[in-house]
Amino acid sequence: MRVINFNAGPAGLPLPALERARDEFLDFQGSGMSVMEHSHRGNEYDAVHTEAIALLTELLGIPGSHEVLFLTGGASQQFAQVPMNFLPAGASADYLMTGVWSEKALEEAKLVGIARIAADTRDADGRYRRVPREEELQLDPSAAYVHLTTNNTIYGTQWHQVPDTRGVPLVADMSSDFLGRPLDVKHFSFIYAGAQKNLGPSGVLVAVADRAFVRRGRQDIPKIFRYATASENNSLYNTPPTFAIYLVRNVLAWMKSVGGLKQIQAWNAEKSALLYGAIDRASGFYRAPVARDSRSDMNVVFQLPSEALDDRFVSAAKQAGMVGLKGHRSAGGIRVSLYNAVTVSQVKTLVSFMETFAREHG
Ligand SMILES: Cc1ncc(COP(=O)(O)O)c(C=O)c1O
């Protein structure tokens, strides 16, 4: 029996993608071995790699100026690798601070060069409850790039429009909302996302990069850390995480089969409306700390009247077959992650559980 999985990442994957992997696990397309036992330079794996890139290109409508890269080291490694590649000596980069992951990205950039805070929505208590408004951005027109986190997994905030950086290259950590909605790729010079939320298992990171921007990157760093190396070698400079990319391919094929990003976005909007609706209707019991215009469709956070009730909520939900609801250790409360694999009907099950719980404990 599979549970209803609201984990923040690694997170639930669409059942058809897992079933396909199960069916092909021991004998991939009659080859007598698993896809993970194939050479990354053989025809069988090559077809998977190529198909994953083609599916992502089609789903996102990636223009010819941009390309897909498969990288490793998670988003955390990109916090360091982005400035290593794109922050030349003496130049400065702008960081938009909206949560813990932005803080980590900034810290790494400061070890590489000059990194400036161009907006910061941290409250006096150290928490973030919204993303900045356009007029709050203090952008440096000569910055090497602007970095933002499009969805803040821990605090449950999300940018709902792309900020205008007036020509300065935009670099985005989209780990927790990549492929949750359509995207105009050309606004971004470099997008990166760990796979383990909307895309697949952990172990692979997907980047969508402006080819020219990447090729202009610094050459005075080790080859393995240059994005240009991945770009010049179709992400096959060294052995990629083949099985993780295979699973990403399965997830992308599933996304296409259900109608692509428009359908996914419609489901995600319906799911988050159902959940925020339930929170707002019981606002004396469930409290959502995030400003309305910054509410995330991917990670919904709220609190009950006491920590003891938060804990009871999490354990009662578990008994009812729903897991992954405990808030991040640095934020507390409840966090419901509504990634693409979570269905509308699963959210309705949670909402009805919440209504009963509020009646019984309110
Ligand atoms: C927005 C965001 N950025 C970065 C990370 C760190 O990712 P990783 O553990 O793959 O390095 C996470 C992890 O949850 C995240 O949600």
XYZ file of C-alpha atoms and ligand atoms in Angstrom, residues 74-76 79 101 149 151 153 173 175-176 196-197, ligand 1:
29
model
C 22.895 19.040 -6.048
C 21.818 22.646 -5.853
C 24.275 23.152 -2.995
C 25.788 27.701 -4.974
C 18.749 28.558 0.413
C 15.534 31.387 -5.431
C 10.529 29.018 -4.566
C 10.981 25.391 0.137
C 17.738 28.244 -8.153
C 14.980 23.410 -7.180
C 11.520 23.328 -5.679
C 14.385 15.322 -6.200
C 11.202 17.456 -6.032
C 15.331 25.809 -3.130
C 16.402 24.832 -2.750
N 17.668 25.088 -3.081
C 18.655 24.245 -2.740
C 18.426 23.083 -2.042
C 19.568 22.166 -1.703
O 19.550 21.104 -2.586
P 20.565 19.893 -2.513
O 20.318 19.166 -1.238
O 20.223 19.104 -3.735
O 21.946 20.452 -2.577
C 17.110 22.764 -1.687
C 16.826 21.520 -0.945
O 15.754 21.260 -0.488
C 16.082 23.663 -2.050
O 14.805 23.405 -1.716
